[in-house]
Coordinates of C-alpha atoms in Angstrom, one line a residue:
M1 CA 32.5 -38.0 -16.4
V2 CA 36.4 -38.6 -18.2
P3 CA 34.6 -40.2 -20.6
L4 CA 31.9 -37.7 -21.9
R5 CA 34.7 -34.9 -21.8
R6 CA 36.6 -37.9 -24.3
Q7 CA 33.4 -37.9 -26.2
K8 CA 32.9 -34.7 -26.6
T9 CA 36.7 -33.9 -27.8
Y10 CA 36.8 -36.8 -30.0
N11 CA 33.7 -35.1 -32.0
L12 CA 35.4 -31.5 -31.9
V13 CA 38.2 -32.9 -33.4
I14 CA 36.9 -34.7 -36.6
F15 CA 34.7 -32.1 -37.3
C16 CA 37.8 -30.3 -37.5
E17 CA 38.6 -33.0 -40.2
V18 CA 36.0 -32.6 -42.1
T19 CA 36.3 -28.8 -42.4
A20 CA 39.9 -29.3 -43.1
S21 CA 39.2 -31.3 -45.7
S22 CA 37.0 -29.1 -47.2
R23 CA 39.3 -25.2 -46.4
H24 CA 41.3 -26.5 -50.0
Y25 CA 38.2 -26.7 -51.8
V26 CA 37.0 -22.8 -50.4
D27 CA 40.9 -22.0 -50.9
R28 CA 41.5 -22.8 -54.5
L29 CA 38.6 -20.1 -55.4
F30 CA 40.9 -17.4 -54.2
D31 CA 43.6 -19.0 -57.0
P32 CA 44.8 -15.7 -59.3
D33 CA 44.9 -18.3 -62.3
P34 CA 41.0 -18.4 -63.6
Q35 CA 41.9 -22.2 -64.8
K36 CA 42.6 -23.2 -61.4
V37 CA 39.2 -21.5 -60.2
L38 CA 37.7 -23.3 -63.0
Q39 CA 38.5 -27.3 -62.2
G40 CA 38.5 -26.1 -58.3
V41 CA 35.0 -25.2 -59.1
I42 CA 34.7 -28.7 -60.8
D43 CA 36.5 -30.8 -58.0
M44 CA 34.2 -28.6 -55.5
K45 CA 31.2 -29.8 -58.0
N46 CA 31.9 -33.9 -57.7
A47 CA 32.7 -33.8 -54.3
V48 CA 28.9 -32.1 -53.3
I49 CA 26.7 -34.5 -55.0
G50 CA 24.3 -36.3 -52.4
N51 CA 26.9 -35.4 -49.3
N52 CA 24.7 -32.9 -47.8
K53 CA 27.7 -33.1 -45.1
Q54 CA 30.3 -31.9 -47.3
K55 CA 27.4 -29.0 -48.5
A56 CA 26.9 -28.2 -45.0
N57 CA 30.9 -27.8 -44.3
L58 CA 31.3 -25.0 -47.6
I59 CA 28.5 -22.9 -46.4
V60 CA 29.9 -23.1 -43.4
L61 CA 33.6 -22.4 -44.8
G62 CA 32.1 -18.9 -47.2
A63 CA 31.9 -21.0 -50.4
V64 CA 28.7 -18.9 -51.5
P65 CA 29.5 -15.5 -51.2
R66 CA 32.9 -16.5 -53.6
L67 CA 30.8 -18.5 -56.0
L68 CA 27.8 -15.8 -56.5
Y69 CA 31.6 -13.5 -56.7
L70 CA 32.6 -15.5 -59.8
L71 CA 28.9 -16.7 -61.4
Q72 CA 28.2 -12.6 -61.1
Q73 CA 31.9 -11.1 -62.7
E74 CA 31.9 -10.3 -66.7
T75 CA 35.4 -11.4 -66.5
S76 CA 34.2 -14.7 -66.0
S77 CA 34.7 -17.1 -68.6
T78 CA 31.1 -18.5 -69.5
E79 CA 31.5 -22.2 -68.2
L80 CA 33.5 -20.5 -64.9
R81 CA 30.0 -18.8 -64.1
T82 CA 27.7 -21.6 -65.5
E83 CA 29.7 -24.2 -63.2
C84 CA 29.8 -22.0 -60.2
A85 CA 25.2 -22.2 -60.9
V86 CA 25.6 -25.5 -60.9
V87 CA 27.0 -26.6 -57.3
L88 CA 25.0 -23.5 -55.7
G89 CA 22.6 -25.6 -57.2
S90 CA 23.5 -29.2 -56.1
L91 CA 23.6 -26.5 -52.6
A92 CA 20.6 -26.0 -52.6
M93 CA 19.7 -29.7 -53.5
G94 CA 21.1 -30.1 -49.5
T95 CA 18.9 -29.6 -46.4
E96 CA 16.1 -26.5 -46.0
N97 CA 19.5 -24.5 -44.0
N98 CA 20.8 -24.9 -46.9
V99 CA 18.7 -22.7 -48.8
K100 CA 17.9 -20.3 -45.9
S101 CA 22.1 -19.5 -46.4
L102 CA 21.4 -18.9 -50.4
L103 CA 19.0 -16.4 -49.3
D104 CA 20.7 -14.9 -46.9
C105 CA 23.9 -14.6 -49.8
H106 CA 20.9 -13.0 -52.0
I107 CA 21.4 -15.7 -54.5
I108 CA 17.9 -14.7 -56.5
P109 CA 19.1 -11.3 -57.5
A110 CA 21.8 -12.8 -59.1
L111 CA 20.6 -15.6 -60.5
L112 CA 17.8 -13.7 -61.9
Q113 CA 20.5 -11.3 -63.6
G114 CA 22.2 -13.9 -64.9
L115 CA 19.0 -15.0 -67.2
L116 CA 20.3 -11.6 -69.1
S117 CA 22.9 -13.7 -70.1
P118 CA 23.3 -14.4 -74.5
E119 CA 24.5 -17.9 -73.1
L120 CA 22.5 -20.7 -73.2
K121 CA 24.5 -23.2 -71.3
F122 CA 24.6 -20.9 -68.4
I123 CA 20.8 -19.3 -68.9
E124 CA 20.0 -22.8 -68.2
A125 CA 21.9 -23.3 -64.7
C126 CA 20.1 -20.0 -63.6
L127 CA 16.7 -21.9 -63.8
R128 CA 17.8 -25.3 -62.6
C129 CA 18.9 -23.0 -59.5
L130 CA 16.8 -21.0 -59.4
R131 CA 14.0 -23.7 -59.4
T132 CA 15.5 -25.6 -57.0
I133 CA 15.6 -23.3 -54.5
F134 CA 11.4 -21.9 -56.0
T135 CA 10.2 -25.5 -54.9
S136 CA 11.4 -25.3 -51.4
P137 CA 9.1 -24.4 -48.8
V138 CA 11.6 -21.7 -46.6
T139 CA 11.7 -19.4 -50.2
P140 CA 8.8 -16.5 -50.2
E141 CA 7.1 -17.1 -53.1
E142 CA 6.9 -13.1 -52.8
L143 CA 10.9 -13.3 -53.6
L144 CA 9.2 -14.0 -57.4
Y145 CA 5.3 -13.9 -59.5
T146 CA 2.4 -14.5 -57.2
G147 CA -0.3 -12.9 -58.0
P148 CA -2.5 -10.9 -60.8
D149 CA -0.1 -8.6 -60.6
H150 CA 2.8 -10.3 -61.9
Q151 CA 0.3 -12.2 -63.9
T152 CA 0.2 -8.7 -65.6
I153 CA 4.3 -8.5 -65.5
L154 CA 4.1 -11.3 -67.5
F155 CA 1.6 -11.2 -69.8
N156 CA 2.6 -7.4 -71.1
H157 CA 6.0 -9.1 -71.3
G158 CA 4.6 -11.4 -73.8
A159 CA 4.7 -14.3 -72.2
V160 CA 1.8 -16.0 -74.1
Q161 CA 3.4 -16.1 -77.4
N162 CA 6.6 -16.7 -76.3
I163 CA 6.0 -19.6 -74.9
A164 CA 2.3 -20.5 -76.6
H165 CA 4.8 -21.6 -79.6
L166 CA 6.7 -24.6 -76.9
L167 CA 3.4 -26.6 -77.2
S168 CA 4.4 -27.9 -80.8
S169 CA 8.0 -28.9 -79.0
T170 CA 8.8 -31.7 -79.6
S171 CA 10.1 -32.2 -76.6
Y172 CA 6.9 -34.1 -73.6
K173 CA 8.9 -31.8 -71.1
V174 CA 8.7 -29.2 -72.8
R175 CA 5.0 -29.0 -74.0
M176 CA 4.2 -29.4 -69.6
Q177 CA 6.7 -26.3 -68.8
A178 CA 5.0 -24.6 -71.1
L179 CA 1.0 -25.9 -70.3
K180 CA 1.9 -25.1 -67.0
C181 CA 2.7 -21.8 -67.0
F182 CA -0.5 -21.3 -68.8
S183 CA -2.4 -22.2 -65.9
V184 CA -0.1 -20.4 -63.9
L185 CA -0.7 -17.1 -65.7
A186 CA -5.0 -17.7 -66.5
F187 CA -6.0 -19.0 -63.0
E188 CA -8.7 -15.3 -61.8
N189 CA -6.7 -14.0 -65.0
P190 CA -9.8 -12.5 -67.7
Q191 CA -7.4 -10.5 -69.5
V192 CA -5.5 -13.2 -70.1
S193 CA -8.0 -15.6 -69.6
M194 CA -9.6 -13.3 -72.5
T195 CA -6.4 -13.2 -74.9
L196 CA -5.1 -17.2 -73.9
V197 CA -9.0 -18.0 -76.5
N198 CA -8.0 -16.4 -79.7
V199 CA -4.6 -17.4 -79.5
L200 CA -3.5 -19.6 -82.7
V201 CA -0.7 -22.5 -82.5
D202 CA 0.6 -23.8 -86.0
G203 CA -2.9 -22.3 -86.7
E204 CA -5.0 -24.6 -84.5
L205 CA -6.5 -23.0 -80.9
L206 CA -4.9 -22.9 -78.0
P207 CA -8.7 -24.2 -76.0
Q208 CA -8.5 -26.9 -78.9
I209 CA -4.8 -27.9 -78.4
F210 CA -5.7 -28.4 -74.6
V211 CA -8.1 -30.3 -75.2
K212 CA -6.4 -32.6 -78.0
M213 CA -4.2 -33.1 -74.8
L214 CA -7.0 -33.9 -72.3
Q215 CA -7.3 -37.5 -75.2
R216 CA -6.8 -40.8 -72.1
D217 CA -3.7 -41.4 -74.6
K218 CA -2.6 -39.1 -73.0
P219 CA -0.2 -38.8 -69.8
I220 CA -2.9 -38.6 -67.0
E221 CA 0.0 -35.0 -65.6
M222 CA -1.0 -33.8 -68.9
Q223 CA -4.2 -34.6 -68.7
L224 CA -5.3 -33.0 -65.0
T225 CA -2.9 -29.1 -66.4
S226 CA -4.5 -28.8 -69.5
A227 CA -7.6 -29.4 -67.9
K228 CA -6.8 -27.0 -65.0
C229 CA -6.0 -24.8 -67.7
L230 CA -10.0 -24.6 -69.2
T231 CA -11.3 -25.1 -65.8
Y232 CA -9.7 -21.5 -65.1
M233 CA -9.9 -19.9 -68.6
C234 CA -14.1 -20.9 -68.5
R235 CA -13.6 -19.4 -64.7
A236 CA -12.7 -16.2 -65.8
G237 CA -15.5 -16.3 -68.3
A238 CA -12.8 -17.0 -71.6
I239 CA -15.3 -20.0 -71.7
Q240 CA -18.8 -20.5 -71.5
T241 CA -20.1 -23.2 -69.4
D242 CA -22.0 -24.5 -71.2
D243 CA -19.1 -24.5 -74.4
N244 CA -18.6 -28.5 -75.2
C245 CA -14.9 -28.3 -74.1
I246 CA -16.4 -27.5 -71.2
V247 CA -19.1 -30.2 -70.9
L248 CA -18.2 -32.7 -72.9
K249 CA -14.6 -32.7 -72.2
T250 CA -13.0 -31.2 -69.1
L251 CA -15.9 -32.0 -66.7
P252 CA -15.6 -35.7 -67.7
S253 CA -12.2 -35.9 -67.6
L254 CA -12.0 -34.5 -64.5
V255 CA -14.3 -37.0 -62.5
R256 CA -12.6 -38.9 -64.5
M257 CA -9.3 -38.6 -62.3
C258 CA -11.1 -39.1 -59.5
S259 CA -11.8 -43.2 -59.6
K260 CA -10.1 -45.5 -57.8
E261 CA -7.8 -46.4 -60.6
R262 CA -6.0 -43.1 -60.8
L263 CA -3.1 -42.1 -58.5
L264 CA -4.1 -40.8 -54.5
E265 CA -2.2 -37.4 -55.6
E266 CA -4.1 -37.1 -59.0
R267 CA -7.9 -37.8 -57.0
V268 CA -6.3 -35.2 -55.3
E269 CA -5.9 -32.6 -57.8
G270 CA -8.9 -34.0 -60.1
A271 CA -11.4 -33.4 -57.5
E272 CA -9.9 -29.7 -56.2
T273 CA -9.9 -28.3 -60.0
L274 CA -13.1 -30.4 -60.3
A275 CA -14.8 -27.9 -57.6
Y276 CA -13.1 -25.4 -58.5
L277 CA -14.6 -25.6 -62.0
I278 CA -18.4 -26.2 -60.7
E279 CA -18.0 -24.5 -57.7
T280 CA -20.7 -21.6 -59.2
D281 CA -22.7 -23.2 -61.8
V282 CA -26.3 -25.1 -61.1
E283 CA -25.5 -26.9 -64.8
L284 CA -22.5 -28.6 -63.6
Q285 CA -23.6 -28.9 -60.6
R286 CA -26.0 -31.5 -62.2
I287 CA -24.4 -33.1 -65.0
A288 CA -21.4 -33.4 -62.3
S289 CA -24.2 -35.7 -60.4
I290 CA -24.9 -37.7 -62.5
T291 CA -21.1 -38.5 -64.0
D292 CA -19.7 -41.8 -63.1
H293 CA -21.9 -41.7 -59.8
L294 CA -19.5 -39.7 -58.4
I295 CA -21.1 -38.8 -55.5
A296 CA -21.2 -42.3 -54.6
M297 CA -17.0 -42.9 -55.9
L298 CA -16.1 -39.6 -53.8
S299 CA -17.3 -41.9 -50.3
D300 CA -13.2 -44.4 -50.9
Y301 CA -11.8 -41.4 -50.4
F302 CA -11.6 -40.6 -46.8
K303 CA -10.4 -45.8 -46.7
Y304 CA -7.4 -44.5 -46.7
P305 CA -5.0 -45.3 -44.5
S306 CA -6.9 -48.5 -45.2
S307 CA -6.8 -51.2 -42.4
V308 CA -5.1 -54.0 -45.1
S309 CA -2.5 -52.3 -46.2
A310 CA -1.0 -51.2 -42.3
I311 CA 0.6 -54.1 -41.4
T312 CA 1.2 -55.6 -45.0
D313 CA 3.5 -53.1 -46.4
I314 CA 4.8 -50.3 -44.3
K315 CA 5.7 -48.2 -47.4
R316 CA 2.5 -48.3 -48.5
L317 CA 1.1 -47.5 -44.9
D318 CA 3.1 -44.1 -45.3
H319 CA 1.8 -43.3 -48.4
D320 CA -1.8 -43.8 -48.1
L321 CA -1.2 -41.8 -44.2
K322 CA 0.4 -38.8 -46.5
H323 CA -2.4 -38.4 -48.4
A324 CA -5.5 -39.0 -45.6
H325 CA -5.7 -35.7 -45.0
E326 CA -5.9 -34.1 -48.2
L327 CA -8.3 -36.9 -49.9
R328 CA -10.4 -35.9 -47.0
Q329 CA -10.0 -32.0 -47.3
A330 CA -10.7 -33.1 -51.3
A331 CA -14.2 -34.9 -50.8
F332 CA -15.7 -31.8 -48.9
K333 CA -14.3 -30.1 -51.0
L334 CA -16.7 -31.3 -54.2
Y335 CA -19.4 -32.2 -52.3
A336 CA -19.7 -28.7 -50.9
S337 CA -19.4 -27.7 -54.6
L338 CA -21.5 -30.5 -55.6
G339 CA -24.3 -29.2 -53.8
A340 CA -24.5 -25.5 -53.7
N341 CA -27.5 -25.4 -54.7
D342 CA -29.7 -28.1 -55.7
E343 CA -31.8 -29.9 -53.2
D344 CA -31.7 -33.0 -55.2
I345 CA -27.9 -34.4 -55.4
R346 CA -27.7 -32.4 -51.2
K347 CA -30.5 -35.4 -51.0
K348 CA -27.2 -37.5 -52.1
I349 CA -24.6 -36.3 -50.3
I350 CA -26.3 -36.7 -47.1
E351 CA -27.2 -40.2 -47.7
T352 CA -23.7 -41.5 -48.6
E353 CA -22.5 -43.8 -45.9
N354 CA -21.6 -42.2 -42.3
M355 CA -21.4 -38.9 -44.3
M356 CA -22.6 -36.3 -41.7
D357 CA -19.5 -38.3 -39.1
R358 CA -17.7 -38.4 -41.9
I359 CA -17.8 -34.2 -41.4
V360 CA -18.4 -34.5 -37.8
N361 CA -15.4 -35.8 -37.4
G362 CA -13.7 -33.6 -39.8
L363 CA -14.7 -30.6 -37.9
S364 CA -12.2 -32.0 -35.8
E365 CA -9.4 -33.0 -37.2
S366 CA -5.8 -31.5 -36.8
S367 CA -5.3 -30.5 -40.3
I368 CA -6.5 -27.0 -40.6
K369 CA -7.1 -27.9 -45.0
V370 CA -9.8 -30.3 -43.1
R371 CA -11.4 -28.3 -40.8
L372 CA -11.8 -25.7 -43.8
S373 CA -13.6 -27.7 -46.2
A374 CA -15.9 -30.2 -44.0
V375 CA -17.2 -26.9 -42.8
R376 CA -16.8 -25.8 -46.3
C377 CA -19.3 -29.5 -47.0
L378 CA -21.2 -28.0 -44.3
H379 CA -21.7 -24.8 -44.9
S380 CA -23.6 -26.1 -48.6
L381 CA -25.8 -28.7 -46.5
S382 CA -26.9 -26.6 -44.1
R383 CA -28.6 -24.2 -47.0
S384 CA -31.7 -27.7 -47.1
V385 CA -34.2 -26.5 -45.0
Q386 CA -34.7 -30.1 -45.4
Q387 CA -31.5 -32.0 -43.6
L388 CA -31.4 -28.1 -41.1
R389 CA -35.0 -30.6 -39.6
T390 CA -33.3 -34.2 -39.8
S391 CA -29.8 -35.1 -40.1
F392 CA -28.5 -32.6 -38.8
Q393 CA -30.1 -32.3 -35.8
D394 CA -29.8 -36.1 -35.5
H395 CA -25.9 -35.8 -35.5
A396 CA -26.1 -33.0 -33.2
V397 CA -23.2 -30.5 -35.5
W398 CA -23.9 -27.4 -34.4
K399 CA -22.0 -29.0 -31.4
P400 CA -18.5 -29.7 -32.8
L401 CA -19.0 -26.2 -35.1
M402 CA -19.6 -24.4 -31.8
K403 CA -16.3 -26.0 -31.1
V404 CA -14.5 -25.0 -34.2
L405 CA -16.1 -20.3 -33.9
Q406 CA -14.4 -21.3 -30.2
N407 CA -10.9 -21.0 -32.1
A408 CA -10.2 -20.4 -35.9
P409 CA -8.5 -18.3 -37.8
D410 CA -10.7 -15.8 -40.4
E411 CA -10.6 -18.7 -43.0
V412 CA -12.5 -21.3 -41.0
L413 CA -14.5 -18.3 -38.9
V414 CA -16.1 -17.1 -41.8
V415 CA -17.5 -20.3 -43.0
A416 CA -18.6 -21.6 -39.5
S417 CA -20.1 -18.1 -39.3
S418 CA -21.9 -18.7 -42.5
T419 CA -23.2 -21.8 -41.2
L420 CA -24.5 -21.0 -37.8
C421 CA -26.3 -18.5 -40.2
N422 CA -28.0 -21.6 -41.4
L423 CA -28.6 -23.2 -38.7
L424 CA -29.9 -20.4 -35.9
L425 CA -32.9 -19.7 -38.8
E426 CA -36.6 -20.1 -37.3
F427 CA -37.5 -23.9 -38.1
S428 CA -33.3 -25.2 -37.1
P429 CA -34.1 -27.4 -34.4
S430 CA -30.7 -26.8 -33.7
K431 CA -31.5 -23.1 -32.6
E432 CA -32.0 -23.8 -28.7
P433 CA -29.2 -25.5 -27.4
I434 CA -27.4 -23.6 -30.0
L435 CA -28.5 -19.9 -27.7
E436 CA -28.4 -22.3 -24.4
S437 CA -24.2 -22.8 -25.8
G438 CA -23.0 -19.2 -25.3
A439 CA -23.9 -18.5 -29.2
I440 CA -25.4 -14.1 -28.1
E441 CA -21.2 -13.9 -27.0
L442 CA -19.2 -15.1 -29.2
L443 CA -21.3 -14.0 -32.4
C444 CA -21.0 -10.6 -30.4
S445 CA -17.8 -10.3 -30.3
L446 CA -17.9 -11.0 -34.7
T447 CA -19.5 -8.6 -34.7
Q448 CA -17.1 -5.8 -33.4
S449 CA -13.8 -7.9 -36.2
E450 CA -11.7 -6.0 -38.1
N451 CA -12.1 -9.0 -40.8
L452 CA -15.6 -7.6 -43.2
A453 CA -17.5 -11.0 -43.6
L454 CA -17.4 -12.1 -40.0
R455 CA -19.0 -8.2 -39.6
V456 CA -21.5 -9.3 -41.5
N457 CA -22.1 -13.0 -41.1
G458 CA -21.9 -11.9 -36.3
I459 CA -24.7 -9.8 -37.2
W460 CA -26.3 -11.8 -39.9
A461 CA -26.5 -15.0 -37.2
L462 CA -27.7 -12.3 -34.6
M463 CA -30.8 -11.4 -37.1
N464 CA -31.2 -14.6 -37.2
M465 CA -31.4 -15.4 -33.5
A466 CA -33.7 -12.9 -32.7
F467 CA -36.1 -13.7 -35.2
Q468 CA -39.7 -14.7 -33.6
A469 CA -37.3 -14.9 -29.9
E470 CA -39.3 -14.6 -26.5
Q471 CA -37.8 -11.3 -25.0
K472 CA -35.2 -12.8 -22.6
I473 CA -33.2 -13.7 -26.1
K474 CA -34.1 -9.4 -27.4
A475 CA -33.3 -9.1 -24.2
D476 CA -30.0 -11.4 -24.0
I477 CA -28.7 -9.6 -27.8
L478 CA -29.8 -5.5 -26.7
Q479 CA -27.3 -6.5 -23.7
G480 CA -24.1 -8.3 -25.1
L481 CA -24.6 -6.0 -28.6
S482 CA -24.8 -2.7 -26.2
T483 CA -25.7 0.7 -27.4
E484 CA -22.8 2.3 -28.5
Q485 CA -22.0 -0.7 -30.7
L486 CA -25.5 -0.5 -32.3
F487 CA -24.8 2.6 -33.1
Q488 CA -21.0 1.3 -34.4
L489 CA -22.8 -1.2 -36.9
L490 CA -25.2 1.0 -37.7
S491 CA -22.5 3.3 -39.3
D492 CA -20.3 1.4 -40.5
S493 CA -19.2 2.1 -44.2
D494 CA -20.2 -1.4 -45.4
V495 CA -23.8 -1.6 -46.7
N496 CA -24.1 -5.2 -45.7
V497 CA -23.6 -4.9 -42.5
L498 CA -25.7 -1.3 -42.5
M499 CA -29.1 -3.4 -43.8
K500 CA -27.8 -6.9 -41.4
T501 CA -28.2 -4.0 -38.7
L502 CA -31.1 -2.7 -39.3
G503 CA -32.7 -6.7 -40.3
L504 CA -31.5 -7.1 -36.3
L505 CA -33.3 -4.5 -35.3
R506 CA -36.8 -5.2 -37.4
N507 CA -36.3 -8.0 -35.6
L508 CA -36.1 -7.3 -32.0
L509 CA -39.2 -4.7 -32.7
S510 CA -41.5 -7.3 -33.2
T511 CA -44.9 -8.1 -31.0
R512 CA -46.4 -5.6 -28.4
P513 CA -45.1 -5.9 -25.5
H514 CA -41.6 -6.4 -26.3
I515 CA -41.5 -3.8 -28.9
D516 CA -43.1 -1.5 -26.1
Q517 CA -39.9 -2.9 -23.5
I518 CA -37.6 -2.3 -26.0
M519 CA -38.2 1.5 -27.0
S520 CA -39.1 2.0 -23.1
T521 CA -35.2 0.9 -21.7
H522 CA -33.4 1.9 -25.9
G523 CA -35.7 4.2 -27.6
K524 CA -34.1 7.7 -27.5
Q525 CA -30.8 6.0 -28.5
I526 CA -33.0 3.9 -31.9
M527 CA -34.9 6.8 -32.6
Q528 CA -32.1 9.0 -33.2
A529 CA -30.2 5.7 -35.3
V530 CA -33.1 6.6 -37.8
T531 CA -33.4 9.8 -38.1
L532 CA -29.4 9.4 -39.1
I533 CA -30.6 7.3 -41.4
L534 CA -33.6 8.4 -42.9
E535 CA -31.4 11.8 -43.8
G536 CA -27.7 10.3 -44.5
E537 CA -27.2 9.0 -48.2
H538 CA -27.7 5.0 -48.9
N539 CA -29.7 3.8 -51.9
I540 CA -34.1 3.1 -51.0
E541 CA -33.8 -0.8 -49.9
V542 CA -31.4 0.2 -46.3
K543 CA -33.8 3.5 -46.2
E544 CA -37.0 1.2 -46.4
Q545 CA -35.8 -1.0 -44.1
T546 CA -35.3 1.5 -41.9
L547 CA -39.2 3.1 -41.9
C548 CA -40.4 -0.4 -41.7
I549 CA -38.9 -0.3 -38.6
L550 CA -40.6 3.2 -37.2
A551 CA -43.3 1.0 -38.5
N552 CA -42.5 -1.4 -36.1
I553 CA -42.4 1.0 -33.4
A554 CA -45.7 3.0 -34.6
D555 CA -47.1 -0.4 -34.0
G556 CA -46.5 -0.4 -30.1
T557 CA -48.8 0.7 -28.1
T558 CA -46.6 3.3 -25.4
A559 CA -43.9 3.4 -28.0
K560 CA -46.2 4.9 -30.2
E561 CA -46.1 8.0 -29.1
L562 CA -41.9 8.2 -29.1
I563 CA -43.3 8.9 -32.6
M564 CA -45.8 11.9 -32.3
T565 CA -43.9 13.9 -29.9
N566 CA -40.9 14.4 -32.3
D567 CA -42.1 16.8 -34.7
D568 CA -38.5 15.9 -37.0
I569 CA -39.6 12.2 -37.6
L570 CA -42.9 12.7 -39.0
Q571 CA -42.2 15.5 -41.2
K572 CA -40.2 12.8 -42.6
I573 CA -41.9 10.2 -42.4
K574 CA -44.6 13.1 -44.6
Y575 CA -41.5 13.1 -46.7
Y576 CA -41.5 9.8 -48.2
M577 CA -45.5 9.6 -48.6
S578 CA -44.8 11.8 -51.2
H579 CA -41.0 10.6 -52.7
S580 CA -40.9 9.5 -55.9
N581 CA -39.9 5.3 -54.9
A582 CA -43.2 3.3 -54.8
K583 CA -41.5 0.9 -52.4
L584 CA -40.6 4.0 -49.6
Q585 CA -43.8 5.2 -50.0
L586 CA -45.6 1.9 -49.0
A587 CA -43.1 1.9 -46.0
A588 CA -43.6 6.0 -44.7
M589 CA -47.8 4.7 -45.5
F590 CA -47.9 2.0 -42.8
C591 CA -46.6 3.5 -40.3
I592 CA -49.3 6.1 -40.4
S593 CA -52.1 2.7 -40.9
N594 CA -50.5 1.8 -37.3
L595 CA -50.5 5.5 -35.8
I596 CA -53.8 6.3 -36.3
W597 CA -55.3 2.7 -36.0
N598 CA -59.1 3.8 -34.7
E599 CA -59.9 0.7 -32.4
E600 CA -55.9 1.7 -30.0
E601 CA -56.1 3.9 -27.4
G602 CA -55.1 7.9 -28.6
S603 CA -56.1 7.3 -31.9
Q604 CA -57.8 10.2 -31.8
E605 CA -55.3 12.8 -31.1
R606 CA -53.1 11.1 -32.7
Q607 CA -55.9 11.4 -36.6
D608 CA -56.7 15.7 -35.2
K609 CA -52.0 16.3 -35.6
L610 CA -52.2 14.0 -38.4
R611 CA -53.9 15.9 -40.3
D612 CA -52.8 19.2 -39.3
I613 CA -49.4 18.7 -40.9
G614 CA -51.0 17.2 -43.6
I615 CA -51.2 13.7 -43.6
V616 CA -54.8 13.3 -45.2
D617 CA -54.2 15.3 -48.4
I618 CA -51.7 13.4 -49.3
L619 CA -53.6 10.2 -48.1
H620 CA -56.0 11.7 -50.5
K621 CA -53.7 12.1 -53.6
L622 CA -52.5 8.6 -52.9
S623 CA -55.6 6.7 -53.1
Q624 CA -55.8 8.3 -57.0
S625 CA -52.7 6.1 -57.5
S626 CA -52.1 4.2 -60.7
D627 CA -50.3 2.1 -58.1
P628 CA -52.4 -0.2 -56.6
N629 CA -51.0 -1.2 -53.2
L630 CA -51.1 2.2 -52.8
C631 CA -54.1 3.2 -53.5
D632 CA -55.3 0.7 -51.0
K633 CA -52.8 1.8 -48.7
A634 CA -54.9 4.9 -48.9
K635 CA -57.8 4.4 -49.0
T636 CA -57.8 1.8 -45.8
A637 CA -55.6 4.5 -44.0
L638 CA -58.7 6.7 -44.8
Q639 CA -61.4 5.3 -43.6
Q640 CA -60.1 4.5 -40.3
Y641 CA -60.8 8.8 -40.4
L642 CA -64.3 7.9 -41.4
A643 CA -64.9 5.4 -39.3

């Protein structure tokens, strides 16, 4: 045990010596002679360059609060304030703990205040220090301008005009920073983007300058950033998607960035920006898909780290490993955008070597970003009826998808549950095994989510599941949801949730035995819900869907009586038969037709009751309607009375 104790003491003595040698630097900051203070700061600057241990010691000894005090004093000379900012910047270049310590001392407000100084050298030192702090992962982004509100503040304070002239600077670095600034300002901001389109720099419009910066003889960084500016302006609606600067310049330039010749990080950025550019435009998706064999080119993104580099070059392997996740994520994202609308493009993507295997592997990767983009890609491809019937079944993609749904952050859950909605369509062979793997319980739990998109997807998937389903599945859905939850969804403030819930009810109440069975157990509550919706302030589509549910109930054998014995509902059907909207009139007519069909037991009594409340008079009126659908339906109904 003795040697161990000695070792401890030895370490402690060394640390004391180091801090003692550092203390005199801090002590000199408190000297009454300003010249000695300045010299002390300069010596400190030289001592900390490239020396993380020295940086840590000075922070422990309290150098930061004193440096910040000197930096903020009006009485300090510009030279002293500048040197203090330089030392603080150097301390920030150390470890993440150093940055945390600087943030704890409220360095950011002090540096931002420094930007108001008239002295250019001091401003530059403050900006350098701020940049170092904000490039650290431990610095909360909200401490500086992020988001639309902050873009607007910068915009309102003349950022566009003040930055624009920097694009004609002789310094490449200045031009690049101005370009980067514009890309950040324009991102998802129509107000800024619309202004940028009309900004003139030396008599030339900004988009034209960006196009010139896209040329192949310009540095790659400049090409990429100007492509981003044009992409963001296009997505914000400031430049049309069919504009030549997008179709002939931006898009081909971004495809070029995806080629093997480019650095891995450039390929990532190129693919992600291209994915964003074409995400919502069918024509751009088609053009991109046939530019430079892009679909095949992207398959190379999955080949890192390459086995050849594994033994021969450790540095290369490390670099490849670092970027492998990002490359896969970018490729999945771009495939998702490419296949968003066009069936032929989806087919090409799926036929790319090992594509489905790559997606399946991507769904279980450790990187959340790769998982999310793999799910996005799968969602995009799941819009294809053909692929749902073939490739999706061959590779049993529902298995890893169900696994993703068990435990994932909301952003992944939203896309994964949207994909599941497609896999549960009636023609999809995956529907059966998904049901057997406990999907109902999972989807019912999604309908209770705080997240609106998850509620919509949960109920949507259940709606697809209930379509032409057997009685047992319908019973399981009703049991899993519970009447209480069903009513909660029917009174949801979001119209999408309401529409999908009504769609679910309509699918549950189809085929006579099912209608009678469900109405015998849940009839009272369902009729109550129908009444509330028909009385409420809802749009035409909601009311039409509700009347269609009533028409389905009217098609039941015993369920009919729940309508016939409810005078309130009968009056509502009568009211909608005379409504100004033809869709609602037609839906109400379906209810009446099903109630009076004379081949069914009790039809005479039902016909008599409906005649007594004035339904026949309305049918006569509708038989003269100028709307051919209403006219035909009314005539068919009247024939039931004559038969």
